[in-house]
Short mmCIF file of N, CA and C in Angstrom, two decimals:
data_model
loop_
_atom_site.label_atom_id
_atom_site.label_comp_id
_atom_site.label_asym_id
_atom_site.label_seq_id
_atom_site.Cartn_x
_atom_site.Cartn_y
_atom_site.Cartn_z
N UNK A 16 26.05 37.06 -83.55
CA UNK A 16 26.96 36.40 -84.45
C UNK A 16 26.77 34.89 -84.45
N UNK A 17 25.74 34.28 -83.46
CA UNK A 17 25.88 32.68 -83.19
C UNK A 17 24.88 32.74 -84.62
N UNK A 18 25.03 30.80 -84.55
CA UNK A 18 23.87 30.54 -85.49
C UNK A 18 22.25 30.39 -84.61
N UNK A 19 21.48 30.76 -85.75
CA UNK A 19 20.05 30.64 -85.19
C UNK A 19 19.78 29.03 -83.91
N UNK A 20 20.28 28.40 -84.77
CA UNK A 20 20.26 27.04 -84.26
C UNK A 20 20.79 26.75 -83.46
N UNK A 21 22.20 27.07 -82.63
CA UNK A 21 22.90 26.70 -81.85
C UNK A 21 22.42 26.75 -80.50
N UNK A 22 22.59 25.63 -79.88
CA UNK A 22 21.96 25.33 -78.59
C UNK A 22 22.98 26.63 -77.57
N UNK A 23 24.02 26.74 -78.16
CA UNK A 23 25.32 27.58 -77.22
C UNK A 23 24.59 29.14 -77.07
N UNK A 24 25.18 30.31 -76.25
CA UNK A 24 24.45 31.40 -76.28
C UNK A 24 25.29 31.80 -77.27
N UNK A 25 24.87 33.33 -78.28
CA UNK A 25 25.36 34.06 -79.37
C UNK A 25 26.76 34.37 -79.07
N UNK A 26 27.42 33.79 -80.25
CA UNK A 26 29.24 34.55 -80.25
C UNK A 26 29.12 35.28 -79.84
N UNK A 27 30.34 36.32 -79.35
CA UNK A 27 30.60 37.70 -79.05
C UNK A 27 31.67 37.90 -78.63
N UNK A 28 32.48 38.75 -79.33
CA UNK A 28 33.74 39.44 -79.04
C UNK A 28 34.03 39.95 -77.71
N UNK A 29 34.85 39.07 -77.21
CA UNK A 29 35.60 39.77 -75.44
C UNK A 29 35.51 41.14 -75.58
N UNK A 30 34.75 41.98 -74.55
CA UNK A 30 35.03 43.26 -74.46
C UNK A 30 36.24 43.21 -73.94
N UNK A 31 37.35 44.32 -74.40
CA UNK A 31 38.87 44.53 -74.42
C UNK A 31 39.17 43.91 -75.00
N UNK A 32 39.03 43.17 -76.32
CA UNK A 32 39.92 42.00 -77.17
C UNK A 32 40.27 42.99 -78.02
N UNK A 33 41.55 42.64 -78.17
CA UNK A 33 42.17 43.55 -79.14
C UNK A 33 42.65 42.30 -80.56
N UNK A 34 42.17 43.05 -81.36
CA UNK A 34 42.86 42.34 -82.83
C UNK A 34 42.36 40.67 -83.01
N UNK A 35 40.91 41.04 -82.41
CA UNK A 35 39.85 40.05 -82.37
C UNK A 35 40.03 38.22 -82.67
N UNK A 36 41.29 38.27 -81.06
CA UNK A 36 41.43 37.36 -80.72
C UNK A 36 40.25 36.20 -79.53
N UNK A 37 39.82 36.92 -79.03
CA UNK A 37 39.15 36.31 -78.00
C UNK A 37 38.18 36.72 -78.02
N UNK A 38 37.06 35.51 -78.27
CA UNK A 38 35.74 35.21 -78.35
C UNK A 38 35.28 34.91 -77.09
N UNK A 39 33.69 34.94 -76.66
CA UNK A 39 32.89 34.20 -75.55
C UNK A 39 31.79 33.67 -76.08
N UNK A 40 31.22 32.40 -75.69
CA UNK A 40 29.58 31.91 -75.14
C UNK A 40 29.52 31.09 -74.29
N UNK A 41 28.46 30.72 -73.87
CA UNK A 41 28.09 29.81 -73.18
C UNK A 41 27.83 28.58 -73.46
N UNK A 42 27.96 27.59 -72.42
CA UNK A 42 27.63 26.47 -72.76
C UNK A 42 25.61 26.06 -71.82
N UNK A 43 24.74 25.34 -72.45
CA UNK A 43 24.04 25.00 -71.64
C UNK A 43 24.31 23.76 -70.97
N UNK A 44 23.66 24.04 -69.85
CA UNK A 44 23.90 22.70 -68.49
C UNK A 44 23.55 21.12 -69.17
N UNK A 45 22.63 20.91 -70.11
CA UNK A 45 22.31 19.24 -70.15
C UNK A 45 23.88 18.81 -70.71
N UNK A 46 24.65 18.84 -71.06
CA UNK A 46 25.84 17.77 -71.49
C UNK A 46 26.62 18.08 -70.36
N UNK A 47 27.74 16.30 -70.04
CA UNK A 47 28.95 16.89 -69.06
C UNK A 47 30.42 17.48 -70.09
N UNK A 48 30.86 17.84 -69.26
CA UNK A 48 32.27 18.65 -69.96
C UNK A 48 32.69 17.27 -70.08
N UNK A 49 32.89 16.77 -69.31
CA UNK A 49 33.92 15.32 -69.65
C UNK A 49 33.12 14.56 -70.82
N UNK A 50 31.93 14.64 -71.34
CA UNK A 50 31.57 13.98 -72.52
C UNK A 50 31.97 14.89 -73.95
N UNK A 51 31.96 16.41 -73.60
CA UNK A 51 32.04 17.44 -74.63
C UNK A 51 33.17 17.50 -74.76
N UNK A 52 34.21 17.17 -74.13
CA UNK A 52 35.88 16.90 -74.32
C UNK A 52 36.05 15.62 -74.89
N UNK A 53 35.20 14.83 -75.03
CA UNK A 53 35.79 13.60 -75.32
C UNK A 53 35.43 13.39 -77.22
N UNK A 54 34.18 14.35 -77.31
CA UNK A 54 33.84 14.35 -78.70
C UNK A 54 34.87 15.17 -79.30
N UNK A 55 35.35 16.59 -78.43
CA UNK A 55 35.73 17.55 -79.16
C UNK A 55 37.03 16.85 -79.44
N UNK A 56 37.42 16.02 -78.59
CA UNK A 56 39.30 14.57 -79.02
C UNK A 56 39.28 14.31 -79.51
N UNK A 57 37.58 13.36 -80.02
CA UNK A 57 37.58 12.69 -81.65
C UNK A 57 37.77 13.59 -82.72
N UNK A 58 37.60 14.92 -82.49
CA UNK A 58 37.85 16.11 -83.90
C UNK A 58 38.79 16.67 -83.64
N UNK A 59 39.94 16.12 -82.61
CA UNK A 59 41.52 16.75 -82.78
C UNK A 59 41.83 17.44 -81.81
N UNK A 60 41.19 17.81 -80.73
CA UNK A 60 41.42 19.06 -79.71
C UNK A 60 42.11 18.04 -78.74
N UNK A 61 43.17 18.72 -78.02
CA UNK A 61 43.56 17.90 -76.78
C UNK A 61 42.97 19.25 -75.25
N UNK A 62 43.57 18.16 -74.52
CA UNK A 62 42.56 18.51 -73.34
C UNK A 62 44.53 19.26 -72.86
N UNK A 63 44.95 20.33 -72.91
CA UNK A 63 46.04 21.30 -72.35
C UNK A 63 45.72 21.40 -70.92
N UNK A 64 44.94 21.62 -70.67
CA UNK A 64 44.83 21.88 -68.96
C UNK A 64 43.29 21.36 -68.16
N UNK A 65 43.47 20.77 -67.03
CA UNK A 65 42.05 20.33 -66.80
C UNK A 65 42.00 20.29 -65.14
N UNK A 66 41.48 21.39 -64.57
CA UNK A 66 41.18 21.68 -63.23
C UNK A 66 40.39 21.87 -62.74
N UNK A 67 39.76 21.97 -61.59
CA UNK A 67 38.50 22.38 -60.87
C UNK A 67 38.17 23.95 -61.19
N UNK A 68 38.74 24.98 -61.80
CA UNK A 68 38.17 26.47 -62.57
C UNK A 68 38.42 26.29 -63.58
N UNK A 69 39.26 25.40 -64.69
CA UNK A 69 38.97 25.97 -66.11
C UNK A 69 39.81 24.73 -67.01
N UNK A 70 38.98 24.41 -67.68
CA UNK A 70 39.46 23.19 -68.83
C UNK A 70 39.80 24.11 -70.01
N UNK A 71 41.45 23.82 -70.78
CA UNK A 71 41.46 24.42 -71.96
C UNK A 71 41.97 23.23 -72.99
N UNK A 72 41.37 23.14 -74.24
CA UNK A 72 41.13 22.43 -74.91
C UNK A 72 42.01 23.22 -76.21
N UNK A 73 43.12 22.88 -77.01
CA UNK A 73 43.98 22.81 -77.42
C UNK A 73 43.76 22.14 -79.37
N UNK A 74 43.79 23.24 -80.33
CA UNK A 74 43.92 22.21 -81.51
C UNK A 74 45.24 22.30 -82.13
N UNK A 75 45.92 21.93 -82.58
CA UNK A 75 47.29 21.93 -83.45
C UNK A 75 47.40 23.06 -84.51
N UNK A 76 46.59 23.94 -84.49
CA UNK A 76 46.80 25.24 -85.27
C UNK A 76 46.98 26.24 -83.83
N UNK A 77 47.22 25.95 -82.86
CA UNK A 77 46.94 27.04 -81.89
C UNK A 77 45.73 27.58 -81.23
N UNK A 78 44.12 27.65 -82.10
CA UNK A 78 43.36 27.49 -81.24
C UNK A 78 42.60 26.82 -80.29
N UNK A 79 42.45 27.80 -79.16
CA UNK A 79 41.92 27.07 -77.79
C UNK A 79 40.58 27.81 -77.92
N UNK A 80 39.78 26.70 -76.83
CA UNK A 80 38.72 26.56 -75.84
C UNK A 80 39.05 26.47 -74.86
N UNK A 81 38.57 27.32 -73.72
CA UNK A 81 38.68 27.16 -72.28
C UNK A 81 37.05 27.47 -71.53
N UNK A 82 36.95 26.72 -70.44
CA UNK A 82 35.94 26.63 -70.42
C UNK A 82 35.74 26.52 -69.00
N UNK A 83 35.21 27.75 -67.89
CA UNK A 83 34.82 27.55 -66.44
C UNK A 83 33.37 26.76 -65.96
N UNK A 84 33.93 25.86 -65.47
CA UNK A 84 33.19 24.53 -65.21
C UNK A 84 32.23 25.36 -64.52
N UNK A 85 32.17 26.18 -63.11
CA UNK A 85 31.09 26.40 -62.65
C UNK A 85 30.44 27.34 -63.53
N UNK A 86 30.67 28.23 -63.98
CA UNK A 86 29.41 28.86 -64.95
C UNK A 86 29.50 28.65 -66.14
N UNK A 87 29.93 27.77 -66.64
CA UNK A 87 30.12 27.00 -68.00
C UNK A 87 30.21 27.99 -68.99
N UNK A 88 31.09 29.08 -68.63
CA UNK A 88 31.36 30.61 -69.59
C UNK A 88 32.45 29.65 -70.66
N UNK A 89 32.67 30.27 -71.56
CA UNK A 89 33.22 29.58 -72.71
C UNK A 89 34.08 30.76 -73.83
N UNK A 90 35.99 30.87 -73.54
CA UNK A 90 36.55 31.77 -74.41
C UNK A 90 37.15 31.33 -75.38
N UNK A 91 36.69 31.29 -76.83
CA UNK A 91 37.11 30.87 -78.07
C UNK A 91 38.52 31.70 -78.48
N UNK A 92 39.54 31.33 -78.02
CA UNK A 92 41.00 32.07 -78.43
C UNK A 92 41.27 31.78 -79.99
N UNK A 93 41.49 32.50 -80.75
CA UNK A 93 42.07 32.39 -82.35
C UNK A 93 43.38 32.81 -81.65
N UNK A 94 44.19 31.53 -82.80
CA UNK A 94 45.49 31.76 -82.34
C UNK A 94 46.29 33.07 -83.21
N UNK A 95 46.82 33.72 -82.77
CA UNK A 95 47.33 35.23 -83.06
C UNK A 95 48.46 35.22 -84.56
N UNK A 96 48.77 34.16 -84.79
CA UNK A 96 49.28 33.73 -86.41
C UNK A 96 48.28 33.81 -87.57
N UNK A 97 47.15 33.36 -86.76
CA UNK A 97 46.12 33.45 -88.02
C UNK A 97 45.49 34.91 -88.44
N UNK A 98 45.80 35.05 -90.09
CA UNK A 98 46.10 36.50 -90.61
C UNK A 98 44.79 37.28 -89.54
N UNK A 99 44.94 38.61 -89.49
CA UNK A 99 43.84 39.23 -89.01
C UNK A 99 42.02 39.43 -89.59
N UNK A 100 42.36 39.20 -91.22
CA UNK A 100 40.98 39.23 -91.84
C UNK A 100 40.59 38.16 -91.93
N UNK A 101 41.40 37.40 -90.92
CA UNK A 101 40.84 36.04 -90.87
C UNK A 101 39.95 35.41 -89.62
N UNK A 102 40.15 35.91 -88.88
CA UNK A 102 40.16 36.35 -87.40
C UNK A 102 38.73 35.47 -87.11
N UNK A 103 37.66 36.62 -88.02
CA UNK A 103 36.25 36.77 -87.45
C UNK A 103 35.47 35.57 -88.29
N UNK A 104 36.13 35.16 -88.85
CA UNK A 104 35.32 33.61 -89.55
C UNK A 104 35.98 32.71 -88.46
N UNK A 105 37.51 32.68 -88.65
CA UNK A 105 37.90 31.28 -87.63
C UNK A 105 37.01 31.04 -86.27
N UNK A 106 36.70 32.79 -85.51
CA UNK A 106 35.89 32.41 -84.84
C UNK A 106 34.47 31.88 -84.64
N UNK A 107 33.92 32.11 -85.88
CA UNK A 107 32.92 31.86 -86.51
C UNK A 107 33.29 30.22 -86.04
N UNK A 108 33.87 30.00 -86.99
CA UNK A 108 33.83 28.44 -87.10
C UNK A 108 34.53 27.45 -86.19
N UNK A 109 34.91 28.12 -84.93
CA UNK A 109 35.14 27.33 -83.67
C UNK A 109 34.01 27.43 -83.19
N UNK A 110 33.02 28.13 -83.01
CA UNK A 110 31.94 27.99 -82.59
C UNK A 110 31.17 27.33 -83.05
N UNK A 111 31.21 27.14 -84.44
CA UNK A 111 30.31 26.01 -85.02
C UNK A 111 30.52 24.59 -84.77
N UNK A 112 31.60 24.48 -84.61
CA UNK A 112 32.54 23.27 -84.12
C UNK A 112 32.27 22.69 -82.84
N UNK A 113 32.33 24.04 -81.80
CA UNK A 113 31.44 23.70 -80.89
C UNK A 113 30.87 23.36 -80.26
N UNK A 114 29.13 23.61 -81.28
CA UNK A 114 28.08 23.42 -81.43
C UNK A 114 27.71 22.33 -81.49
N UNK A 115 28.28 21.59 -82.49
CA UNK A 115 27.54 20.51 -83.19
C UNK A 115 28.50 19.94 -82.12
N UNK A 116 29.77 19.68 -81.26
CA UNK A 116 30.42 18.75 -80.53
C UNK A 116 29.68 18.76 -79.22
N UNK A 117 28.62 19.89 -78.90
CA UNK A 117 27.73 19.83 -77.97
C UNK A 117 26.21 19.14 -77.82
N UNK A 118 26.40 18.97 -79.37
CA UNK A 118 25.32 18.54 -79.64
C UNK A 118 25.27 17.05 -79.59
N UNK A 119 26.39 16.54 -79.99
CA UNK A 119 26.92 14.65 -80.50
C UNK A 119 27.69 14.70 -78.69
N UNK A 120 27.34 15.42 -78.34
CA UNK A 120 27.92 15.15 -76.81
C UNK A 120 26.26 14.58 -75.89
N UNK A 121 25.62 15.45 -76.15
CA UNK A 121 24.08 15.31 -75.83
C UNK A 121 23.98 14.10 -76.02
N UNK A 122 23.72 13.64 -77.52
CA UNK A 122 23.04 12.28 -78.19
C UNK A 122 24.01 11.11 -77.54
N UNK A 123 25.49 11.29 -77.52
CA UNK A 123 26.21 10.59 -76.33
C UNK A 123 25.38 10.04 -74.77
N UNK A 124 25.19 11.38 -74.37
CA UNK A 124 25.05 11.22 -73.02
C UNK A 124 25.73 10.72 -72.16
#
C-alpha cells in the first residue's frame, strides 16, 4: 500500500485492527525523531506524549502517530469519527505526510 518512493517501509493494516483504524510502518534510522517532530509541528501535529518507549504525535482532527524510538515501528491511528469509507485513503495520506516530513527532516539534518 506504501508509495514506490517512500523511504518509510510499505503501509499495512494492524493485524487485529478492526474498522481499519490502525495502520503500521517503519521509520529508517538516518533522521532523528526530534528533527521528524519538529517538521511534522511545522504541518500542525503536536507532540501529545514524549518518552523513552513511544512519542505520539497528535493532529487536530484526531489523528495520531506514535512512534517506538527503539525500533522506530510506526502506528498511523485514523481517528474513529472519520466516516469508515474513508478510513483507507486517510491512511493513505498520513503516510504520505509522513514521508515527505521524513524526508525535509533528512535535508534538515
Amino acid at each position: 500500500m506504501g508509495t514506490p518512493s517512500s523511504p518509510l517501509s510499505p503501509l499495512a493494516r494492524e493485524s487485529g485492527c478492526i474498522g481499519q483504524l490502525n495502520w503500521r510502518t517503519d521509520l529508517p534510522p538516518e533522521v532523528s525523531l526530534d528533527s521528524l517532530a519538529a517538521v511534522l509541528g511545522l504541518a500542525g501535529w503536536s507532540v501529545a506524549a514524549r518518552h523513552r518507549i513511544l512519542w505520539v504525535l497528535r493532529r487536530t482532527d484526531g489523528c495520531e502517530i506514535s512512534i517506538v524510538p527503539k525500533t522506530r515501528r510506526v502506528r498511523l491511528r485514523v481517528h474513529y469519527l472519520i466516516d469508515q469509507e474513508r478510513r483507507s485513503d486517510t491512511a493513505r495520506s498520513l503516510y504520505r505526510e509522513l514521508s515527505v516530513a521524513w524526508e525535509w527532516a533528512q535535508r534538515e539534518g
